[in-house]
Amino acid sequence: MTSPQTDAWPVRALDPADTASLAGWAQVGRTGFMAAAPAPQEADARLRELAERVAGQRLSGVLDGGRWVAAYRSFDTELTLPGSGPVPVDAISSVAVLPTHRRRGLLRRMIGEDLRRAREQGHALAALIAAEAPIYGRFGFGPATRAATLVVDAGACRFREDAPRAQGSLELVEAAGAWPELAAVHDASRRARAGGLQREELWWRERTRPGGERAWGPRTHVVVHRDAAGVADGYAAYEVEERWEGRVSRCAARVLDLHASSPGVHRALWEFVLSVDWVRTVHAAERPVDEVLPLLLHDPRAVQHGPVDDLLWLRVLDVPGALAARRYLGRGTLVLRVLDPGGPAAGSVRLHVDPADDGDDGDDGGDRGGWACAEVTASAGEPDVVLGAAELGALLLGDASAVALAAAGRVHGAPAAVRHLQQLLAVPQAPWCPTWF
Ligand SMILES: CC(C)(COP(=O)(O)OP(=O)(O)OC[C@H]1O[C@@H](n2cnc3c(N)ncnc32)[C@H](O)[C@@H]1OP(=O)(O)O)[C@@H](O)C(=O)NCCC(=O)NCCS
């Protein structure tokens, strides 16, 4: 079973409709991710859910003696880049190798084949969520978004008089029936901010299907905010936990998902969740690192910041394609040399954002809010900045600091050039990806 001849273990594609094979393939993931096997009476339902989830996606893995020992999945989705609309990305997930077969190059082989295929098929970017931070830098991935955990003392929250307000109303809804409204709100939200990922219809069905493996729990409530015309323009899904010490409430709420189309709606949703009777503490994970809530309060320390962790990792497969796909608030010209030994990102490009471009659409008088397109061309010139593919992935959405990476010895160039790169890539809102995949 554990022959060291890894050449005898080619990466094989798996047909997602082949449920017999799928069951063995899924077991690799459960072992890798330390997940419990489903109870026997639930096994068929879980397999059906998985088959539905991965239908049309790319599944692969490695067989040893007829048993799946490595698993890998990728699929096409959309990622919002700064200032521009969503672009296609190769999303990678369900990566696992059995402990009996680890560190023999199986991950390297699976990801190598997938990234080659993605590049050949025209993808400029690949994305994943890293289980452990040291794994994926070697494959050219860098952490491109971070997410904050908040712990809020509900009783200490008093909103400032100047905090924005929205016209409209709030309604508690049944998620199973209301998810299309939530999906529409989320879709607008993820397009409006860099880092946003598409959520397929199935994502919503899985969250809102009672008893499903990925469903929000039975103590979850969903509140929808509607504008004056009754159209949903924000929602919060939150879970409550009842806990008392004697007759004193220690009840907590956990915000699972909160999206708003405007600052006023954002305030209304937070104010609602923070004012639910009995709730003393509100936890929220995967919030943007520049979450506005503390700034709305008389006492911003009512919001304690828990861990801030990386979430979405990006791998640039096509440097000119990726740099030209986003927009820029900075202006000027830099030659970048990307180091990517044996990889598709290696080479030098000239990144030019016209200083005369004021971000106005001209023809139709539209205002692009100062965002300008870049011309990105291959360059034989002396580079201003030299950086690795993983560092470019970390910088692309504007989250990482070129200056900090230079201080760490991971981005090289004259201080003025590094500062210029940071100004070119700067974004007005921290990129945010609240969608696990
Ligand atoms: C992470 C995992 C998929 C790696 O698979 P693998 O087949 O052992 O990896 P490979 O042998 O191809 O390793 C390739 C390189 O990555 C390194 N590497 C792999 N896993 C690593 C880890 N967890 N931490 C640090 N380095 C790691 C290897 O040392 C090797 O380095 P080298 O090229 O410098 O020699 C596997 O250990 C696993 O299933 N872990 C548990 C589940 C998990 O974390 N999955 C990833 C989800 S994002």
Tab-separated table of C-alpha atoms and ligand atoms in Angstrom:
chain	number	residue	atom	x	y	z
A	1	MET	CA	0.000	0.000	0.000
A	2	THR	CA	2.738	2.479	0.779
A	3	SER	CA	5.192	2.034	-2.073
A	4	PRO	CA	7.652	4.944	-2.230
A	5	GLN	CA	7.395	4.834	-6.061
A	6	THR	CA	5.337	7.985	-6.346
A	7	ASP	CA	5.685	7.872	-10.157
A	8	ALA	CA	3.374	4.876	-9.996
A	9	TRP	CA	0.716	7.185	-8.579
A	10	PRO	CA	-0.492	9.442	-11.356
A	11	VAL	CA	-3.078	12.101	-10.650
A	12	ARG	CA	-6.441	10.818	-11.837
A	13	ALA	CA	-9.605	12.687	-12.635
A	14	LEU	CA	-12.742	11.562	-10.859
A	15	ASP	CA	-16.210	11.823	-12.362
A	16	PRO	CA	-18.325	13.627	-9.714
A	17	ALA	CA	-21.288	11.510	-10.789
A	18	ASP	CA	-19.458	8.269	-9.876
A	19	THR	CA	-20.787	8.120	-6.320
A	20	ALA	CA	-19.012	4.862	-5.446
A	21	SER	CA	-15.628	6.475	-6.167
A	22	LEU	CA	-16.773	9.748	-4.649
A	23	ALA	CA	-17.361	8.074	-1.282
A	24	GLY	CA	-13.741	6.846	-1.125
A	25	TRP	CA	-12.414	10.179	-2.365
A	26	ALA	CA	-14.433	12.049	0.287
A	27	GLN	CA	-13.021	9.829	3.009
A	28	VAL	CA	-9.531	11.226	2.260
A	29	GLY	CA	-10.815	14.728	2.996
A	30	ARG	CA	-12.514	13.636	6.205
A	31	THR	CA	-9.284	12.028	7.407
A	32	GLY	CA	-7.173	15.046	6.418
A	33	PHE	CA	-9.561	17.542	7.982
A	34	MET	CA	-10.155	15.403	11.089
A	35	ALA	CA	-13.874	15.370	10.428
A	36	ALA	CA	-16.182	12.758	11.877
A	37	ALA	CA	-17.639	10.170	9.530
A	38	PRO	CA	-21.401	10.609	9.164
A	39	ALA	CA	-23.649	8.363	11.232
A	40	PRO	CA	-24.571	5.268	9.156
A	41	GLN	CA	-28.176	6.434	8.774
A	42	GLU	CA	-26.949	9.796	7.395
A	43	ALA	CA	-24.203	8.510	5.084
A	44	ASP	CA	-26.352	8.314	1.936
A	45	ALA	CA	-27.823	11.791	2.435
A	46	ARG	CA	-24.336	13.293	3.006
A	47	LEU	CA	-23.008	11.606	-0.131
A	48	ARG	CA	-25.938	12.955	-2.147
A	49	GLU	CA	-25.261	16.454	-0.793
A	50	LEU	CA	-21.591	16.154	-1.727
A	51	ALA	CA	-22.429	14.852	-5.207
A	52	GLU	CA	-24.733	17.831	-5.725
A	53	ARG	CA	-22.080	20.268	-4.432
A	54	VAL	CA	-19.293	19.020	-6.691
A	55	ALA	CA	-21.373	18.372	-9.819
A	56	GLY	CA	-19.621	20.071	-12.724
A	57	GLN	CA	-16.459	20.710	-10.711
A	58	ARG	CA	-12.981	19.257	-11.306
A	59	LEU	CA	-12.211	16.404	-8.919
A	60	SER	CA	-8.912	14.584	-8.910
A	61	GLY	CA	-6.759	12.505	-6.630
A	62	VAL	CA	-4.332	9.647	-6.390
A	63	LEU	CA	-5.138	5.945	-6.077
A	64	ASP	CA	-2.854	3.420	-4.402
A	65	GLY	CA	-3.939	-0.186	-4.751
A	66	GLY	CA	-7.458	0.911	-5.668
A	67	ARG	CA	-7.851	3.175	-2.638
A	68	TRP	CA	-7.985	6.966	-2.840
A	69	VAL	CA	-5.012	8.345	-0.880
A	70	ALA	CA	-5.062	11.961	-2.081
A	71	ALA	CA	-7.913	14.288	-3.003
A	72	TYR	CA	-8.161	17.645	-4.777
A	73	ARG	CA	-10.978	19.759	-6.137
A	74	SER	CA	-11.126	22.919	-8.186
A	75	PHE	CA	-13.865	24.933	-9.845
A	76	ASP	CA	-14.390	28.225	-11.615
A	77	THR	CA	-15.788	31.103	-9.628
A	78	GLU	CA	-15.634	34.913	-9.654
A	79	LEU	CA	-13.512	37.261	-7.563
A	80	THR	CA	-13.958	41.021	-7.378
A	81	LEU	CA	-10.756	42.982	-7.995
A	82	PRO	CA	-10.185	46.575	-6.833
A	83	GLY	CA	-12.194	49.076	-8.826
A	84	SER	CA	-13.345	46.579	-11.438
A	85	GLY	CA	-16.000	43.938	-11.772
A	86	PRO	CA	-15.568	40.281	-10.926
A	87	VAL	CA	-13.019	38.197	-12.836
A	88	PRO	CA	-12.884	34.399	-13.185
A	89	VAL	CA	-10.590	32.512	-10.803
A	90	ASP	CA	-9.633	28.888	-10.354
A	91	ALA	CA	-10.811	28.098	-6.804
A	92	ILE	CA	-9.038	25.190	-5.100
A	93	SER	CA	-10.491	23.219	-2.199
A	94	SER	CA	-10.813	19.755	-0.575
A	95	VAL	CA	-7.033	19.243	-0.693
A	96	ALA	CA	-5.921	16.312	1.425
A	97	VAL	CA	-3.398	13.486	1.429
A	98	LEU	CA	-3.664	10.515	3.794
A	99	PRO	CA	-1.110	10.561	6.622
A	100	THR	CA	0.275	7.273	5.240
A	101	HIS	CA	1.176	9.032	1.978
A	102	ARG	CA	2.203	12.498	3.120
A	103	ARG	CA	5.359	14.318	2.043
A	104	ARG	CA	5.942	12.303	-1.085
A	105	GLY	CA	5.010	15.036	-3.479
A	106	LEU	CA	1.331	14.185	-4.064
A	107	LEU	CA	0.071	17.684	-3.281
A	108	ARG	CA	2.849	19.136	-5.437
A	109	ARG	CA	1.758	16.965	-8.333
A	110	MET	CA	-1.995	17.650	-7.973
A	111	ILE	CA	-1.655	21.407	-7.624
A	112	GLY	CA	0.975	21.582	-10.370
A	113	GLU	CA	-1.370	19.901	-12.847
A	114	ASP	CA	-4.327	22.054	-11.849
A	115	LEU	CA	-2.439	25.355	-12.057
A	116	ARG	CA	-1.037	24.397	-15.484
A	117	ARG	CA	-4.537	23.576	-16.716
A	118	ALA	CA	-5.977	26.795	-15.252
A	119	ARG	CA	-3.295	28.888	-16.965
A	120	GLU	CA	-3.816	27.100	-20.291
A	121	GLN	CA	-7.527	27.765	-20.028
A	122	GLY	CA	-6.893	31.478	-19.621
A	123	HIS	CA	-7.219	32.009	-15.867
A	124	ALA	CA	-5.090	34.861	-14.535
A	125	LEU	CA	-5.609	33.837	-10.890
A	126	ALA	CA	-6.054	30.851	-8.615
A	127	ALA	CA	-7.467	31.132	-5.092
A	128	LEU	CA	-7.696	28.995	-1.979
A	129	ILE	CA	-8.122	29.137	1.785
A	130	ALA	CA	-5.021	27.698	3.422
A	131	ALA	CA	-5.464	25.267	6.312
A	132	GLU	CA	-1.926	26.010	7.490
A	133	ALA	CA	0.051	29.089	6.478
A	134	PRO	CA	3.388	27.401	5.580
A	135	ILE	CA	1.935	25.144	2.865
A	136	TYR	CA	1.158	27.310	-0.163
A	137	GLY	CA	3.804	30.055	-0.408
A	138	ARG	CA	6.064	27.560	-2.195
A	139	PHE	CA	3.369	27.205	-4.853
A	140	GLY	CA	3.238	30.978	-5.407
A	141	PHE	CA	0.184	31.775	-3.238
A	142	GLY	CA	0.122	34.781	-0.921
A	143	PRO	CA	-2.484	35.829	1.671
A	144	ALA	CA	-4.606	38.483	-0.068
A	145	THR	CA	-7.433	39.177	2.385
A	146	ARG	CA	-7.726	39.142	6.154
A	147	ALA	CA	-10.753	38.744	8.355
A	148	ALA	CA	-11.375	40.123	11.830
A	149	THR	CA	-13.131	38.565	14.794
A	150	LEU	CA	-15.136	40.959	16.960
A	151	VAL	CA	-16.527	40.506	20.447
A	152	VAL	CA	-19.081	43.178	21.267
A	153	ASP	CA	-20.408	44.128	24.697
A	154	ALA	CA	-24.007	44.735	23.628
A	155	GLY	CA	-24.940	46.632	26.795
A	156	ALA	CA	-22.114	49.158	26.247
A	157	CYS	CA	-23.192	50.022	22.681
A	158	ARG	CA	-24.798	53.411	22.300
A	159	PHE	CA	-24.876	54.722	18.753
A	160	ARG	CA	-23.569	58.227	18.085
A	161	GLU	CA	-26.103	60.848	17.051
A	162	ASP	CA	-24.237	61.355	13.753
A	163	ALA	CA	-24.221	57.640	12.877
A	164	PRO	CA	-25.906	57.176	9.474
A	165	ARG	CA	-29.549	56.161	9.333
A	166	ALA	CA	-31.484	54.429	6.582
A	167	GLN	CA	-35.126	54.754	5.593
A	168	GLY	CA	-36.864	51.417	5.697
A	169	SER	CA	-37.925	48.553	7.911
A	170	LEU	CA	-36.655	45.338	9.433
A	171	GLU	CA	-38.318	41.956	9.153
A	172	LEU	CA	-37.429	38.554	10.585
A	173	VAL	CA	-37.733	35.997	7.796
A	174	GLU	CA	-37.479	32.238	7.289
A	175	ALA	CA	-34.154	31.732	5.545
A	176	ALA	CA	-35.382	28.687	3.627
A	177	GLY	CA	-37.909	30.811	1.759
A	178	ALA	CA	-36.146	34.175	1.771
A	179	TRP	CA	-32.717	33.126	0.519
A	180	PRO	CA	-33.181	34.585	-2.996
A	181	GLU	CA	-33.506	38.032	-1.402
A	182	LEU	CA	-30.402	37.420	0.702
A	183	ALA	CA	-28.534	36.174	-2.354
A	184	ALA	CA	-29.378	39.360	-4.272
A	185	VAL	CA	-28.100	41.537	-1.409
A	186	HIS	CA	-24.933	39.485	-1.119
A	187	ASP	CA	-24.346	39.590	-4.863
A	188	ALA	CA	-24.406	43.384	-4.901
A	189	SER	CA	-22.165	43.478	-1.821
A	190	ARG	CA	-19.509	41.106	-3.175
A	191	ARG	CA	-19.310	43.073	-6.440
A	192	ALA	CA	-18.823	46.346	-4.581
A	193	ARG	CA	-15.673	45.414	-2.702
A	194	ALA	CA	-12.409	43.726	-3.652
A	195	GLY	CA	-12.096	40.183	-2.333
A	196	GLY	CA	-15.770	39.336	-2.778
A	197	LEU	CA	-16.494	35.848	-4.098
A	198	GLN	CA	-19.519	34.609	-5.961
A	199	ARG	CA	-21.949	32.392	-4.048
A	200	GLU	CA	-23.765	29.924	-6.264
A	201	GLU	CA	-27.443	29.187	-5.741
A	202	LEU	CA	-26.379	25.924	-4.124
A	203	TRP	CA	-24.395	27.824	-1.468
A	204	TRP	CA	-27.690	29.359	-0.322
A	205	ARG	CA	-29.686	26.157	-0.574
A	206	GLU	CA	-27.087	24.399	1.585
A	207	ARG	CA	-27.113	27.123	4.248
A	208	THR	CA	-30.877	27.255	4.426
A	209	ARG	CA	-31.827	23.580	4.023
A	210	PRO	CA	-32.996	22.409	7.469
A	211	GLY	CA	-30.757	19.650	8.839
A	212	GLY	CA	-28.248	19.861	5.972
A	213	GLU	CA	-24.537	19.356	6.669
A	214	ARG	CA	-23.729	23.003	5.892
A	215	ALA	CA	-26.984	24.509	7.101
A	216	TRP	CA	-27.140	27.398	9.508
A	217	GLY	CA	-28.191	25.901	12.846
A	218	PRO	CA	-31.689	25.644	14.311
A	219	ARG	CA	-31.067	28.704	16.521
A	220	THR	CA	-30.292	30.928	13.562
A	221	HIS	CA	-32.454	33.948	12.797
A	222	VAL	CA	-32.320	36.104	9.705
A	223	VAL	CA	-33.314	39.755	9.741
A	224	VAL	CA	-33.811	41.563	6.445
A	225	HIS	CA	-33.704	45.322	5.994
A	226	ARG	CA	-36.002	46.686	3.277
A	227	ASP	CA	-35.939	50.097	1.658
A	228	ALA	CA	-39.000	52.318	1.489
A	229	ALA	CA	-40.157	50.416	-1.615
A	230	GLY	CA	-39.907	47.072	0.224
A	231	VAL	CA	-36.804	45.863	-1.612
A	232	ALA	CA	-34.251	44.011	0.530
A	233	ASP	CA	-31.083	46.085	0.861
A	234	GLY	CA	-29.357	44.299	3.749
A	235	TYR	CA	-29.564	41.291	6.022
A	236	ALA	CA	-27.968	39.721	9.056
A	237	ALA	CA	-27.986	36.020	9.910
A	238	TYR	CA	-27.264	35.442	13.572
A	239	GLU	CA	-27.336	32.496	15.908
A	240	VAL	CA	-28.325	32.779	19.545
A	241	GLU	CA	-27.070	30.834	22.511
A	242	GLU	CA	-29.130	30.809	25.705
A	243	ARG	CA	-27.051	30.789	28.885
A	244	TRP	CA	-27.845	32.021	32.388
A	245	GLU	CA	-25.850	32.345	35.573
A	246	GLY	CA	-28.566	31.962	38.164
A	247	ARG	CA	-31.165	34.484	37.023
A	248	VAL	CA	-28.602	36.649	35.193
A	249	SER	CA	-28.517	36.425	31.423
A	250	ARG	CA	-25.208	35.548	29.802
A	251	CYS	CA	-26.879	34.943	26.435
A	252	ALA	CA	-24.755	35.498	23.343
A	253	ALA	CA	-25.417	36.001	19.666
A	254	ARG	CA	-23.067	35.091	16.836
A	255	VAL	CA	-23.306	37.029	13.598
A	256	LEU	CA	-22.880	34.500	10.787
A	257	ASP	CA	-23.296	36.807	7.823
A	258	LEU	CA	-24.093	40.505	7.530
A	259	HIS	CA	-24.237	42.507	4.312
A	260	ALA	CA	-25.626	45.977	3.733
A	261	SER	CA	-25.983	48.144	0.657
A	262	SER	CA	-25.309	51.418	2.502
A	263	PRO	CA	-23.814	52.741	5.752
A	264	GLY	CA	-27.298	53.441	7.121
A	265	VAL	CA	-28.452	49.870	6.535
A	266	HIS	CA	-25.225	48.556	8.050
A	267	ARG	CA	-25.914	50.579	11.191
A	268	ALA	CA	-29.556	49.439	11.334
A	269	LEU	CA	-28.593	45.769	11.162
A	270	TRP	CA	-25.908	46.029	13.834
A	271	GLU	CA	-28.176	48.082	16.065
A	272	PHE	CA	-30.871	45.438	15.734
A	273	VAL	CA	-28.627	42.474	16.593
A	274	LEU	CA	-27.065	44.365	19.521
A	275	SER	CA	-30.463	45.193	20.973
A	276	VAL	CA	-32.044	41.714	20.978
A	277	ASP	CA	-33.399	41.121	24.486
A	278	TRP	CA	-31.287	38.872	26.746
A	279	VAL	CA	-28.232	39.156	24.440
A	280	ARG	CA	-25.226	40.432	26.399
A	281	THR	CA	-22.394	39.617	23.988
A	282	VAL	CA	-22.272	39.507	20.215
A	283	HIS	CA	-19.494	37.619	18.453
A	284	ALA	CA	-18.759	38.093	14.792
A	285	ALA	CA	-16.112	36.319	12.757
A	286	GLU	CA	-14.942	37.015	9.219
A	287	ARG	CA	-15.710	40.726	9.414
A	288	PRO	CA	-13.681	43.168	7.314
A	289	VAL	CA	-10.562	44.407	9.107
A	290	ASP	CA	-11.913	47.948	8.687
A	291	GLU	CA	-15.364	47.072	10.077
A	292	VAL	CA	-17.101	50.395	10.747
A	293	LEU	CA	-19.082	49.345	13.847
A	294	PRO	CA	-16.659	50.728	16.502
A	295	LEU	CA	-16.732	54.131	14.769
A	296	LEU	CA	-20.517	54.299	15.121
A	297	LEU	CA	-20.408	54.035	18.904
A	298	HIS	CA	-19.904	56.488	21.745
A	299	ASP	CA	-17.627	53.875	23.292
A	300	PRO	CA	-15.652	52.166	20.524
A	301	ARG	CA	-14.082	49.861	23.138
A	302	ALA	CA	-17.427	48.124	23.417
A	303	VAL	CA	-16.026	46.295	20.372
A	304	GLN	CA	-13.036	44.165	21.267
A	305	HIS	CA	-10.940	42.870	18.409
A	306	GLY	CA	-10.158	39.175	18.494
A	307	PRO	CA	-7.777	37.473	16.093
A	308	VAL	CA	-7.214	38.902	12.639
A	309	ASP	CA	-6.398	36.056	10.257
A	310	ASP	CA	-5.614	35.647	6.611
A	311	LEU	CA	-8.477	34.207	4.610
A	312	LEU	CA	-8.226	34.209	0.818
A	313	TRP	CA	-4.869	33.314	-0.766
A	314	LEU	CA	-4.145	34.266	-4.373
A	315	ARG	CA	-1.759	32.878	-6.978
A	316	VAL	CA	-1.083	35.024	-10.022
A	317	LEU	CA	-0.881	32.809	-13.117
A	318	ASP	CA	-0.799	35.613	-15.698
A	319	VAL	CA	0.897	38.774	-14.433
A	320	PRO	CA	-0.125	41.179	-17.219
A	321	GLY	CA	-3.659	39.733	-17.189
A	322	ALA	CA	-4.088	40.080	-13.423
A	323	LEU	CA	-2.577	43.570	-13.184
A	324	ALA	CA	-4.634	44.829	-16.138
A	325	ALA	CA	-7.856	43.332	-14.715
A	326	ARG	CA	-7.866	45.529	-11.600
A	327	ARG	CA	-8.111	49.334	-11.471
A	328	TYR	CA	-5.858	51.850	-9.728
A	329	LEU	CA	-6.236	54.956	-7.626
A	330	GLY	CA	-2.506	55.648	-7.786
A	331	ARG	CA	-0.813	56.911	-10.928
A	332	GLY	CA	2.584	56.500	-12.583
A	333	THR	CA	4.870	53.851	-14.046
A	334	LEU	CA	6.890	51.033	-12.506
A	335	VAL	CA	8.767	48.068	-13.950
A	336	LEU	CA	8.160	44.974	-11.838
A	337	ARG	CA	10.186	41.787	-12.061
A	338	VAL	CA	8.335	38.771	-10.717
A	339	LEU	CA	10.396	35.804	-9.555
A	340	ASP	CA	8.613	32.497	-10.064
A	341	PRO	CA	11.151	29.753	-10.772
A	342	GLY	CA	9.612	27.359	-13.316
A	343	GLY	CA	6.252	29.080	-12.856
A	344	PRO	CA	3.951	31.055	-15.139
A	345	ALA	CA	4.408	34.419	-13.384
A	346	ALA	CA	8.151	34.750	-14.046
A	347	GLY	CA	9.194	37.829	-16.020
A	348	SER	CA	9.175	41.615	-16.084
A	349	VAL	CA	6.272	43.928	-16.824
A	350	ARG	CA	5.843	47.660	-17.142
A	351	LEU	CA	2.818	48.799	-15.147
A	352	HIS	CA	1.656	52.187	-16.371
A	353	VAL	CA	-1.311	54.126	-14.995
A	354	ASP	CA	-1.675	57.335	-16.953
A	355	PRO	CA	-1.188	60.351	-14.659
A	356	ALA	CA	-3.600	62.280	-16.920
A	357	ASP	CA	-6.421	59.766	-16.325
A	358	ASP	CA	-8.781	61.384	-13.836
A	359	GLY	CA	-10.972	58.308	-13.588
A	360	ASP	CA	-13.819	60.021	-15.394
A	361	ASP	CA	-15.489	58.006	-18.127
A	362	GLY	CA	-15.472	60.962	-20.514
A	363	ASP	CA	-17.945	59.839	-23.169
A	364	ASP	CA	-20.971	59.442	-20.950
A	365	GLY	CA	-19.808	61.783	-18.241
A	366	GLY	CA	-19.669	58.893	-15.786
A	367	ASP	CA	-17.362	59.057	-12.795
A	368	ARG	CA	-15.330	55.965	-12.004
A	369	GLY	CA	-14.491	57.337	-8.578
A	370	GLY	CA	-10.875	58.026	-9.488
A	371	TRP	CA	-10.146	54.421	-10.560
A	372	ALA	CA	-8.016	54.209	-13.684
A	373	CYS	CA	-7.013	51.333	-15.972
A	374	ALA	CA	-3.396	50.275	-16.310
A	375	GLU	CA	-1.428	49.442	-19.421
A	376	VAL	CA	0.637	46.366	-18.625
A	377	THR	CA	3.275	45.285	-21.124
A	378	ALA	CA	6.268	42.956	-21.101
A	379	SER	CA	9.449	44.878	-20.302
A	380	ALA	CA	13.132	44.331	-20.869
A	381	GLY	CA	13.913	47.373	-18.731
A	382	GLU	CA	15.733	47.472	-15.420
A	383	PRO	CA	13.171	46.624	-12.718
A	384	ASP	CA	12.150	49.208	-10.123
A	385	VAL	CA	10.781	46.505	-7.833
A	386	VAL	CA	11.591	42.782	-7.653
A	387	LEU	CA	9.188	40.466	-5.867
A	388	GLY	CA	8.088	36.829	-5.725
A	389	ALA	CA	4.830	35.462	-7.116
A	390	ALA	CA	3.506	34.871	-3.584
A	391	GLU	CA	4.207	38.510	-2.659
A	392	LEU	CA	2.411	39.703	-5.786
A	393	GLY	CA	-0.588	37.541	-4.804
A	394	ALA	CA	-0.587	39.141	-1.348
A	395	LEU	CA	-0.375	42.667	-2.815
A	396	LEU	CA	-2.848	42.375	-5.702
A	397	LEU	CA	-6.029	43.302	-3.818
A	398	GLY	CA	-4.262	46.037	-1.870
A	399	ASP	CA	-4.247	44.310	1.510
A	400	ALA	CA	-0.566	43.601	2.078
A	401	SER	CA	1.901	46.455	2.470
A	402	ALA	CA	4.746	46.594	-0.070
A	403	VAL	CA	6.705	48.674	2.453
A	404	ALA	CA	6.284	46.029	5.168
A	405	LEU	CA	7.189	43.218	2.741
A	406	ALA	CA	10.306	45.188	1.759
A	407	ALA	CA	11.205	45.544	5.445
A	408	ALA	CA	10.890	41.761	5.678
A	409	GLY	CA	13.281	41.329	2.745
A	410	ARG	CA	10.572	39.908	0.491
A	411	VAL	CA	10.113	42.865	-1.873
A	412	HIS	CA	13.218	44.577	-3.264
A	413	GLY	CA	13.690	48.065	-4.675
A	414	ALA	CA	14.654	51.599	-3.774
A	415	PRO	CA	12.449	52.869	-0.912
A	416	ALA	CA	10.801	55.425	-3.224
A	417	ALA	CA	9.914	52.719	-5.767
A	418	VAL	CA	8.473	50.444	-3.073
A	419	ARG	CA	6.402	53.337	-1.699
A	420	HIS	CA	5.222	54.103	-5.228
A	421	LEU	CA	4.119	50.473	-5.659
A	422	GLN	CA	2.199	50.706	-2.404
A	423	GLN	CA	0.476	53.920	-3.551
A	424	LEU	CA	-0.408	52.378	-6.911
A	425	LEU	CA	-2.029	49.340	-5.306
A	426	ALA	CA	-3.757	51.195	-2.437
A	427	VAL	CA	-7.497	50.607	-1.971
A	428	PRO	CA	-10.062	52.695	-0.067
A	429	GLN	CA	-11.623	49.721	1.745
A	430	ALA	CA	-9.787	46.644	2.963
A	431	PRO	CA	-10.469	43.700	0.659
A	432	TRP	CA	-12.912	41.316	2.285
A	433	CYS	CA	-13.833	37.709	1.599
A	434	PRO	CA	-16.434	36.303	4.004
A	435	THR	CA	-17.096	33.221	1.864
A	436	TRP	CA	-15.450	29.905	2.728
A	437	PHE	CA	-15.208	27.337	-0.025
B	1	LIG	C1	-1.173	19.568	3.448
B	1	LIG	C2	-1.139	18.259	2.672
B	1	LIG	C3	-2.210	18.269	1.593
B	1	LIG	C4	0.247	18.166	2.003
B	1	LIG	O1	0.283	17.047	1.121
B	1	LIG	P1	1.652	16.293	0.805
B	1	LIG	O2	1.396	15.355	-0.321
B	1	LIG	O3	2.241	15.785	2.040
B	1	LIG	O4	2.554	17.490	0.279
B	1	LIG	P2	3.830	17.345	-0.665
B	1	LIG	O5	4.579	16.091	-0.291
B	1	LIG	O6	3.440	17.486	-2.086
B	1	LIG	O7	4.655	18.611	-0.194
B	1	LIG	C5	5.115	19.604	-1.068
B	1	LIG	C6	5.929	20.582	-0.251
B	1	LIG	O8	5.101	21.235	0.696
B	1	LIG	C7	5.598	21.029	2.021
B	1	LIG	N1	4.440	20.866	2.897
B	1	LIG	C8	3.385	20.080	2.686
B	1	LIG	N2	2.511	20.198	3.697
B	1	LIG	C9	3.023	21.102	4.549
B	1	LIG	C10	2.593	21.622	5.778
B	1	LIG	N3	1.425	21.255	6.331
B	1	LIG	N4	3.359	22.528	6.387
B	1	LIG	C11	4.542	22.903	5.843
B	1	LIG	N5	5.008	22.423	4.672
B	1	LIG	C12	4.259	21.530	4.040
B	1	LIG	C13	6.406	19.768	1.921
B	1	LIG	O9	7.360	19.695	2.958
B	1	LIG	C14	7.033	19.914	0.559
B	1	LIG	O10	8.084	20.859	0.680
B	1	LIG	P3	9.361	20.836	-0.292
B	1	LIG	O11	8.820	21.013	-1.667
B	1	LIG	O12	10.159	21.965	0.192
B	1	LIG	O13	9.985	19.491	-0.111
B	1	LIG	C15	-1.343	17.044	3.593
B	1	LIG	O14	-0.314	16.990	4.540
B	1	LIG	C16	-2.672	17.041	4.313
B	1	LIG	O15	-3.607	16.457	3.816
B	1	LIG	N6	-2.752	17.699	5.505
B	1	LIG	C17	-3.988	17.724	6.287
B	1	LIG	C18	-5.135	18.480	5.578
B	1	LIG	C19	-4.703	19.831	5.052
B	1	LIG	O16	-4.093	20.630	5.734
B	1	LIG	N7	-5.038	20.097	3.780
B	1	LIG	C20	-4.750	21.349	3.133
B	1	LIG	C21	-6.013	22.120	3.063
B	1	LIG	S1	-5.808	23.740	2.438
